[in-house]
XYZ file of C-alpha atoms in Angstrom:
457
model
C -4.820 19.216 182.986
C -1.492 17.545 182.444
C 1.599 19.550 183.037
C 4.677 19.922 181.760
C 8.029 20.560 182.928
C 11.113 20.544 180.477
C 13.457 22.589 182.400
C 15.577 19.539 182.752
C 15.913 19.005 179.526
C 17.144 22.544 177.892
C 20.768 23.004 177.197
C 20.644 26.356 179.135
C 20.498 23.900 182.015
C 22.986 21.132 181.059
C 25.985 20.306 179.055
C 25.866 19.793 175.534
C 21.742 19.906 175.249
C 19.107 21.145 173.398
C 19.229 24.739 174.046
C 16.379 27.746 173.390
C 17.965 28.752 169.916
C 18.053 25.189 168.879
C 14.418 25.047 168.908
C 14.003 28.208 167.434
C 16.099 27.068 164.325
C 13.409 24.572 163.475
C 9.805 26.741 164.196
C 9.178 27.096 160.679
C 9.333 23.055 160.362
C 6.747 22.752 163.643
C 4.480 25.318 162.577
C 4.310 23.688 158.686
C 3.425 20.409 160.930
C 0.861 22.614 163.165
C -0.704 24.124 160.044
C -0.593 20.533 158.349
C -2.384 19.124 161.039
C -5.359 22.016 160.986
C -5.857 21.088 157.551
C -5.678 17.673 157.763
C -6.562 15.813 160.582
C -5.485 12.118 160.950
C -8.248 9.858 161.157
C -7.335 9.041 164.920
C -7.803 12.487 165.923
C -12.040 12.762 164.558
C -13.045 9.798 166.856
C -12.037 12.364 170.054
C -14.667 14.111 169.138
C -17.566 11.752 167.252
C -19.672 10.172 169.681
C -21.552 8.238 166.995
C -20.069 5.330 168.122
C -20.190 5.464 171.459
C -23.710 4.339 172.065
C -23.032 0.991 169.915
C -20.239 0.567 173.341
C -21.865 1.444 175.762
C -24.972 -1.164 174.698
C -22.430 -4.055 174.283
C -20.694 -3.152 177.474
C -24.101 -3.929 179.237
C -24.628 -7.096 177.650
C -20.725 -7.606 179.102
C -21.488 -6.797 182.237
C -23.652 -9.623 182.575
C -20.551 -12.204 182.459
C -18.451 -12.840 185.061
C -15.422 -12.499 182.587
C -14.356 -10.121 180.113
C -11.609 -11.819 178.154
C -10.041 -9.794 175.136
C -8.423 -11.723 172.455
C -6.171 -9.557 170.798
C -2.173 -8.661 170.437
C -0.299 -4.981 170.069
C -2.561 -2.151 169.181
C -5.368 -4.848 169.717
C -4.527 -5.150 173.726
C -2.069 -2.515 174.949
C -4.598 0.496 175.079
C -7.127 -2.355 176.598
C -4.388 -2.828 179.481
C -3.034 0.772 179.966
C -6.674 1.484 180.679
C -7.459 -1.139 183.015
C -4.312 -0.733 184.814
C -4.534 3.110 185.387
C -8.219 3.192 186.456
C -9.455 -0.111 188.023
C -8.074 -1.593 191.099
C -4.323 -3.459 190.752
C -6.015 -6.592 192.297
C -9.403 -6.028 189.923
C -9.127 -9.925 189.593
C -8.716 -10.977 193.502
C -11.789 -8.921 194.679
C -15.003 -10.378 195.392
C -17.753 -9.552 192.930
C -19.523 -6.919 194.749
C -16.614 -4.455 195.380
C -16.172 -4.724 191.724
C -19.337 -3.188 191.603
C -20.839 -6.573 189.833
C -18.507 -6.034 186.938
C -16.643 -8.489 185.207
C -12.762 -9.905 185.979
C -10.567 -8.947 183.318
C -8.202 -10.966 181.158
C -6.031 -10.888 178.140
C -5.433 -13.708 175.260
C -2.470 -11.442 173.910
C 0.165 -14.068 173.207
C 0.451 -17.908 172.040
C 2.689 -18.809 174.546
C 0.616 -21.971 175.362
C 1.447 -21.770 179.186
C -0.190 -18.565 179.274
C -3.560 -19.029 177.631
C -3.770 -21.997 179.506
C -3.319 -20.516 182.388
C -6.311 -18.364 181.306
C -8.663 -21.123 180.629
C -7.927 -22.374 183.902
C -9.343 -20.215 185.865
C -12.244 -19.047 183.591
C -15.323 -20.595 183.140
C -16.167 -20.062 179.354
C -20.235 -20.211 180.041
C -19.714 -17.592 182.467
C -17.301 -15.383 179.871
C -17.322 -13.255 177.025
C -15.012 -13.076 174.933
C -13.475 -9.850 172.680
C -11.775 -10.848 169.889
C -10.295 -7.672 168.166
C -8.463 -7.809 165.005
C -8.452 -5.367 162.071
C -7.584 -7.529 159.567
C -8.865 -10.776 160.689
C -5.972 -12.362 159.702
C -3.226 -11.813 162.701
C -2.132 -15.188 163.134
C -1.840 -14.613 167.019
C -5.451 -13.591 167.760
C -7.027 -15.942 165.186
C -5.283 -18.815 166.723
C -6.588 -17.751 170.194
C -9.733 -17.362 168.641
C -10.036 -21.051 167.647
C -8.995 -21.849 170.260
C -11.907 -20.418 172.252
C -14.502 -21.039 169.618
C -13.007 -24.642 169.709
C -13.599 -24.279 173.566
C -17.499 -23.104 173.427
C -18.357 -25.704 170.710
C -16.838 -28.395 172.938
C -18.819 -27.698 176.199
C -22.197 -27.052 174.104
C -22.226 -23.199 174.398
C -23.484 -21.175 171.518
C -20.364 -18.983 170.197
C -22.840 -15.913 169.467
C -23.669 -15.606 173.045
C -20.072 -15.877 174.003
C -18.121 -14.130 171.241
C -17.827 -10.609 170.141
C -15.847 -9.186 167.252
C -14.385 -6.207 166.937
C -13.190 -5.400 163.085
C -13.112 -3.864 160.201
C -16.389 -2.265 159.280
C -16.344 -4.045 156.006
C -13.350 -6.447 155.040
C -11.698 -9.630 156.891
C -12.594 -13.074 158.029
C -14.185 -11.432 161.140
C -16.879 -9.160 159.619
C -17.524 -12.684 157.109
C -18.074 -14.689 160.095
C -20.281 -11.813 161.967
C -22.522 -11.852 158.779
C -23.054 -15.650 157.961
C -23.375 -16.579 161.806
C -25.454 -13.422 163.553
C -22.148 -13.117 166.156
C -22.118 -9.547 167.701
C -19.643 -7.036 166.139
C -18.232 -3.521 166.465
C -16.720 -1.574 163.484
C -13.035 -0.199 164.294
C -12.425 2.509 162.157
C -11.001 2.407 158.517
C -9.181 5.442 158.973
C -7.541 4.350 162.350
C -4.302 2.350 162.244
C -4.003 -0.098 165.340
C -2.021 1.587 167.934
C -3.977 4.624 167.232
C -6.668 3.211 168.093
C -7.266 2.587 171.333
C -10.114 5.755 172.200
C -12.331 3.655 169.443
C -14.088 0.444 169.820
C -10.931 -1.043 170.473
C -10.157 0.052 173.837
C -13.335 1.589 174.516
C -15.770 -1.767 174.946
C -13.566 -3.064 177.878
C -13.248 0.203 179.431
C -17.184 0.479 179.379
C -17.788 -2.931 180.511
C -15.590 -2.669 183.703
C -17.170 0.793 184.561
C -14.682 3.420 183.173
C -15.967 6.336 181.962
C -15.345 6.400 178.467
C -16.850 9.697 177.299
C -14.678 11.174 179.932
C -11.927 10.191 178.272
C -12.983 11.348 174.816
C -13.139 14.959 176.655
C -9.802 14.430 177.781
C -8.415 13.654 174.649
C -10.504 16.267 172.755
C -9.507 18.969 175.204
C -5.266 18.006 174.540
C -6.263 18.388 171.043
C -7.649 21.655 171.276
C -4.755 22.696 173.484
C -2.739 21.840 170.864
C -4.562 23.306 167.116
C -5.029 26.675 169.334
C -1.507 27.448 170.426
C 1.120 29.057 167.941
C 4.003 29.692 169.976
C 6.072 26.614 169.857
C 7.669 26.996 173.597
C 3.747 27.424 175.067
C 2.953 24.067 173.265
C 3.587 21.195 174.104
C 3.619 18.720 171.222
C 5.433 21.079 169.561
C 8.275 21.691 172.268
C 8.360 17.997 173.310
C 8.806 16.734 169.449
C 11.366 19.592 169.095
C 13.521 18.411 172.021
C 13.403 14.888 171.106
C 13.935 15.087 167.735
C 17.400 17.714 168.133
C 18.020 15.312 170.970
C 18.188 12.383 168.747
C 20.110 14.342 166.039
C 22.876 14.287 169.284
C 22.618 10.609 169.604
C 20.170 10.437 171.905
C 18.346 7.122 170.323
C 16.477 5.542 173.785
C 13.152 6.924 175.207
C 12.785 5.947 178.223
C 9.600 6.574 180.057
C 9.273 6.348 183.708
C 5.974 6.524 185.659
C 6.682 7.320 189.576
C 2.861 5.221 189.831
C 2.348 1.225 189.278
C -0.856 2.835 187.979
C 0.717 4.149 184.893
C 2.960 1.564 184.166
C 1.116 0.345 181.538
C 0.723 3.236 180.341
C 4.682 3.013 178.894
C 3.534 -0.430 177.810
C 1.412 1.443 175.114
C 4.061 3.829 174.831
C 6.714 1.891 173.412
C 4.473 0.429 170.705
C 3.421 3.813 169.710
C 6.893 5.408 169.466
C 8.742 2.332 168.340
C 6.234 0.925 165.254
C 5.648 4.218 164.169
C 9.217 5.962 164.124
C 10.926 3.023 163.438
C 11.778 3.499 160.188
C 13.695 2.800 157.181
C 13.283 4.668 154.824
C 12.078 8.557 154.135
C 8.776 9.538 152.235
C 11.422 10.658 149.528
C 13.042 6.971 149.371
C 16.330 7.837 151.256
C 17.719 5.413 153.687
C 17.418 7.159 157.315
C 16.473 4.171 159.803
C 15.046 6.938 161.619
C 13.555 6.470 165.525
C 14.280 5.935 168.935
C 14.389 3.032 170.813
C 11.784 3.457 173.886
C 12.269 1.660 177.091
C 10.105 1.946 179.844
C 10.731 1.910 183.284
C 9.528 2.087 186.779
C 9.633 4.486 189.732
C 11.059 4.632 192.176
C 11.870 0.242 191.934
C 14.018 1.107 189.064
C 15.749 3.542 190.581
C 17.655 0.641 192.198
C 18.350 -1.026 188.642
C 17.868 1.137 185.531
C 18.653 4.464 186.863
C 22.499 3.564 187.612
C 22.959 2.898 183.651
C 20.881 6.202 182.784
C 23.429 8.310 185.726
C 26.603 6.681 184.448
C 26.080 4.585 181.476
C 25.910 5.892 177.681
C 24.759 9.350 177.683
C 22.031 8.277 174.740
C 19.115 8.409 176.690
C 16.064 11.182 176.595
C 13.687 10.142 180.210
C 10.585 11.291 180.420
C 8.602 10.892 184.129
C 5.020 10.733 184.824
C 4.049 12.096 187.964
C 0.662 12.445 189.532
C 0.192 15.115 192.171
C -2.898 13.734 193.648
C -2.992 10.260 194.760
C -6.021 8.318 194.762
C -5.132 6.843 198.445
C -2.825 8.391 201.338
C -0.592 6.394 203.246
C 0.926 7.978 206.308
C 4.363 6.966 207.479
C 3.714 5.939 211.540
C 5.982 7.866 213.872
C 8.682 5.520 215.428
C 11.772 5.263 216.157
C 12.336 8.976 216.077
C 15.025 8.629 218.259
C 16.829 6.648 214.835
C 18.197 9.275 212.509
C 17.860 6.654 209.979
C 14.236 6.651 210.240
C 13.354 9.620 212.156
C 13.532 11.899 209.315
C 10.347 9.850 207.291
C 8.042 9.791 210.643
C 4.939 11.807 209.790
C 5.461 12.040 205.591
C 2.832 10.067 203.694
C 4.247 7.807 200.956
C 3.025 10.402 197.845
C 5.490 13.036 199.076
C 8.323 10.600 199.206
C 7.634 9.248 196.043
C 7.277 12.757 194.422
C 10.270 13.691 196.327
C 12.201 10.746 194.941
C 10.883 11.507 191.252
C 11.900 15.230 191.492
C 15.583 14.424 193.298
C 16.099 11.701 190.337
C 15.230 14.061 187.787
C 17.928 16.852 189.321
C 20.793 14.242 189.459
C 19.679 13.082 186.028
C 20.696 16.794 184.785
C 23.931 17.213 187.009
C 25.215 14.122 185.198
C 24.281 15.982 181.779
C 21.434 13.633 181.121
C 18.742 14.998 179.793
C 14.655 14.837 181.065
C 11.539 16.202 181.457
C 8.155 15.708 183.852
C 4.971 15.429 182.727
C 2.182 15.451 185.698
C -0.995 13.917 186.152
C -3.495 16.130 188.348
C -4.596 13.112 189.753
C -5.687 9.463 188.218
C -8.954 9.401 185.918
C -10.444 9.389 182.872
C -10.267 12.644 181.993
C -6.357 12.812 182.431
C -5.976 9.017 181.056
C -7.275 10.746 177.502
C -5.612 13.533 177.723
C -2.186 11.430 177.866
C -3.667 9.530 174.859
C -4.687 11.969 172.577
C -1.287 14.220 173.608
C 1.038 11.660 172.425
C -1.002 10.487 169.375
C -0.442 14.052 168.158
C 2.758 13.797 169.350
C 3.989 10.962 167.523
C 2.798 12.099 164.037
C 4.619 15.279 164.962
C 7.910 13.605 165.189
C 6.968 11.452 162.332
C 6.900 14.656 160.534
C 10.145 15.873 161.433
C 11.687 12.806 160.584
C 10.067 12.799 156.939
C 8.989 9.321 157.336
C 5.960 7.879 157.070
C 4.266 7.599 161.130
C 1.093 5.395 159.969
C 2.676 2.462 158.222
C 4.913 -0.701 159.852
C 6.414 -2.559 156.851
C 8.872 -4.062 159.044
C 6.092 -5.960 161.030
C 4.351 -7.063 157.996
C 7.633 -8.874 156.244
C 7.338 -10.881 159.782
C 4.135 -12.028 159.440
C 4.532 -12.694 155.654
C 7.262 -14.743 157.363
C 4.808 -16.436 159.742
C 2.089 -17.464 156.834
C 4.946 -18.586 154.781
C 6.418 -21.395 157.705
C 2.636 -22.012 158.727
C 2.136 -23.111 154.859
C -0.816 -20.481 154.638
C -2.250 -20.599 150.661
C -0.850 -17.952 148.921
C 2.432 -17.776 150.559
C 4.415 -20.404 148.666
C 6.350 -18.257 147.375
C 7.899 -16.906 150.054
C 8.123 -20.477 151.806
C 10.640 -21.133 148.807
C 12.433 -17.925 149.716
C 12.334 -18.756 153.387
C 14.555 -22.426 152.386
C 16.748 -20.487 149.766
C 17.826 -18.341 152.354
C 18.136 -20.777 155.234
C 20.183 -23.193 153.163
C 22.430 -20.218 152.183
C 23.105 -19.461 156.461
C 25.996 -20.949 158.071
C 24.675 -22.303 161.166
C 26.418 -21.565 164.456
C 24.532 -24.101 166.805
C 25.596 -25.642 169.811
């Protein structure tokens, strides 16, 4: 079970913080969210618990399995649950080991950008009859993953191969190019959810047919998620809950100017986790405007970092820097490997003093001595620890800070599910790409560049 430690972060504890009555003053706001949330579920919360999809995965996966390649062809919500999983429970070098201590399962890759180096880069080192290929896209119509899907069709057509027994779609169960395409040509396809936005939805089809296919545990991971949930609809008293004291202390924290997030996993194993972090808090706080109309640019900014590497970068700026900063750390108790320290040079007080230590104590030491001269500096954090690394725990982190996000969304009075901001760029994209039905805004796009004066060098 993951636990949580916010001592670091209460007022009581530190200058000019968030302190017990603070939180207090807004119960009745948390509870209305609590209650809200009994009532009416958001559609990213039913999929922890209906498994009727999971059997459509898990018979894909097995075809997957098959290939010596899993490629997914996606960007955002379409990818970063994909890589937070793969990062947290398959081996760092997944790629670099031989087939059979993969257990005969696939290598994994990503088509998540059009930076041309890096797909290349892809295709080099893939053989596309020996791949299969994930393209997963809501909407069918992000410019990013369709492009990399061409790209890859182009690629199968060229060498002879037949793009059904290469290609799988994951999409809308009704709408878009995709589920068109799926239809007229027979090509495999999985239905994401119409209820789930995109970087909600990584416990659905989206994340959950590359988990499968490289061996993770998915209904695991539904448990894990489903249990946090439960944790959460069954507790009333806001300072024994966790959503509820975690969205209360960052939201009066960002009230005081606190307007970075940083998250900071003492594990390379949940870095990537922050990676699907920042896309969560950032598109879906981020905000302009309230659900009453008022401008409130409401959010946080969320950075993520890494322990304890960036404890020799970042963590001078968050000691000493701009006291805007609320830092969460993940920390797992239980390793998944020990590594003693040998004993040497004991006659060395320099070294003497790590002889006999494995490396999880010093890096749980170094996690839990950052964290107390974090709060003698006034700065504001709070731990969050793993039992160990698996699936179970890896949904349990999901599904806690889906819940919590549409918390904070709710104390904000904004709307958590929506990213106008992010469509106005793509609109932006079509528009310069000369996509039909965007002329308009192509003319807008020249009105308003000839109107700039240009500062070029």
């Amino acid at each position: 079970m993951l636990k949580f430690d916010f001592t670091n972060a209460f007022g009581e504890n530190l200058s000019d913080g968030v302190r017990y009555e603070d939180i207090k003053g807004i119960t009745g706001r948390l509870h209305s969210f609590l209650e809200n949330f009994r009532q009416n579920p958001p559609g990213f919360s039913k999929v922890f618990s209906d498994l009727s999809h999971v059997d459509s995965i898990l018979k894909m996966a097995e075809r997957c399995k098959n290939f010596e390649n899993f490629v997914l062809v996606g960007i955002g919500g379409s990818a970063l649950g994909n890589q937070a999983i793969q990062g947290a429970l398959r081996h760092p070098m997944w790629n670099s080991l031989p087939r059979e201590k993969r257990n005969n399962l696939p290598r994994f890759f990503v088509m998540d950008n059009v930076d041309p180096e890096q797909i290349g880069s892809i295709l080099d080192v893939i053989d596309p009859a020996e791949s299969v290929f994930n393209v997963v896209s809501k909407s069918g119509s992000t410019a990013e993953t369709m492009s990399n899907y061409l790209i890859v069709r182009g690629l199968l057509e060229t060498r002879g191969l037949n793009p059904k027994d290469h290609i799988i779609f994951t999409t809308d169960p009704v709408e878009g190019v995709l589920r068109k395409i799926a239809i007229d040509e027979d090509i495999p396809v999985l239905d994401i959810p119409s209820n789930v936005g995109g970087r909600f939805s990584v416990l659905t089809s989206v994340g959950l047919l590359s988990a499968a296919s490289l061996g993770v545990d998915i209904k695991k991971m539904l448990d894990g998620a489903q249990e946090e949930l439960d944790r959460f609809k069954e507790e009333d008293d806001t300072f024994k809950n966790p959503v509820l004291l975690n969205a209360a202390i960052h939201y009066l924290y960002s009230q005081k100017g606190k307007s970075i997030s940083v998250m900071m996993p003492y594990s390379n194993a949940l870095y990537t986790l922050a990676d699907w972090y920042r896309q969560l808090w950032a598109e879906s706080l981020g905000k302009e405007k309230s659900l009453t109309g008022e401008t409130v640019h409401a959010g946080q900014t969320p950075i993520k970092s890494l322990g304890t590497i960036d404890q020799h970068s970042q963590v001078q700026l968050y000691m000493e820097g701009p006291n805007d900063k609320v830092i969460t750390f993940l920390r797992v108790e239980n390793f998944r490997r020990k590594l003693k320290i040998p004993v040497i040079h004991q006659d060395r007080k320099e070294l003497s003093y790590l002889c006999g230590h494995d490396l999880e104590e010093l890096i749980n030491y170094e996690q839990e001595a950052t964290g107390l001269a974090l709060l003698e500096h006034g700065r504001p954090n709070l731990t969050i620890s793993f039992e160990s690394i698996d699936e179970v725990e890896i949904g349990r982190f999901f599904g806690y800070y889906e819940i919590l996000v549409t918390a904070m969304g709710f104390l904000y009075n904004i709307n958590t599910f929506d990213q106008p901001g992010v469509e106005l760029g793509k609109k932006n994209t079509y528009a310069l790409m000369n996509r039909k039905g965007y002329e308009s805004q192509k003319a807008h796009i020249e009105d308003l560049k000839k109107n700039l004066k240009t500062f070029k060098i």
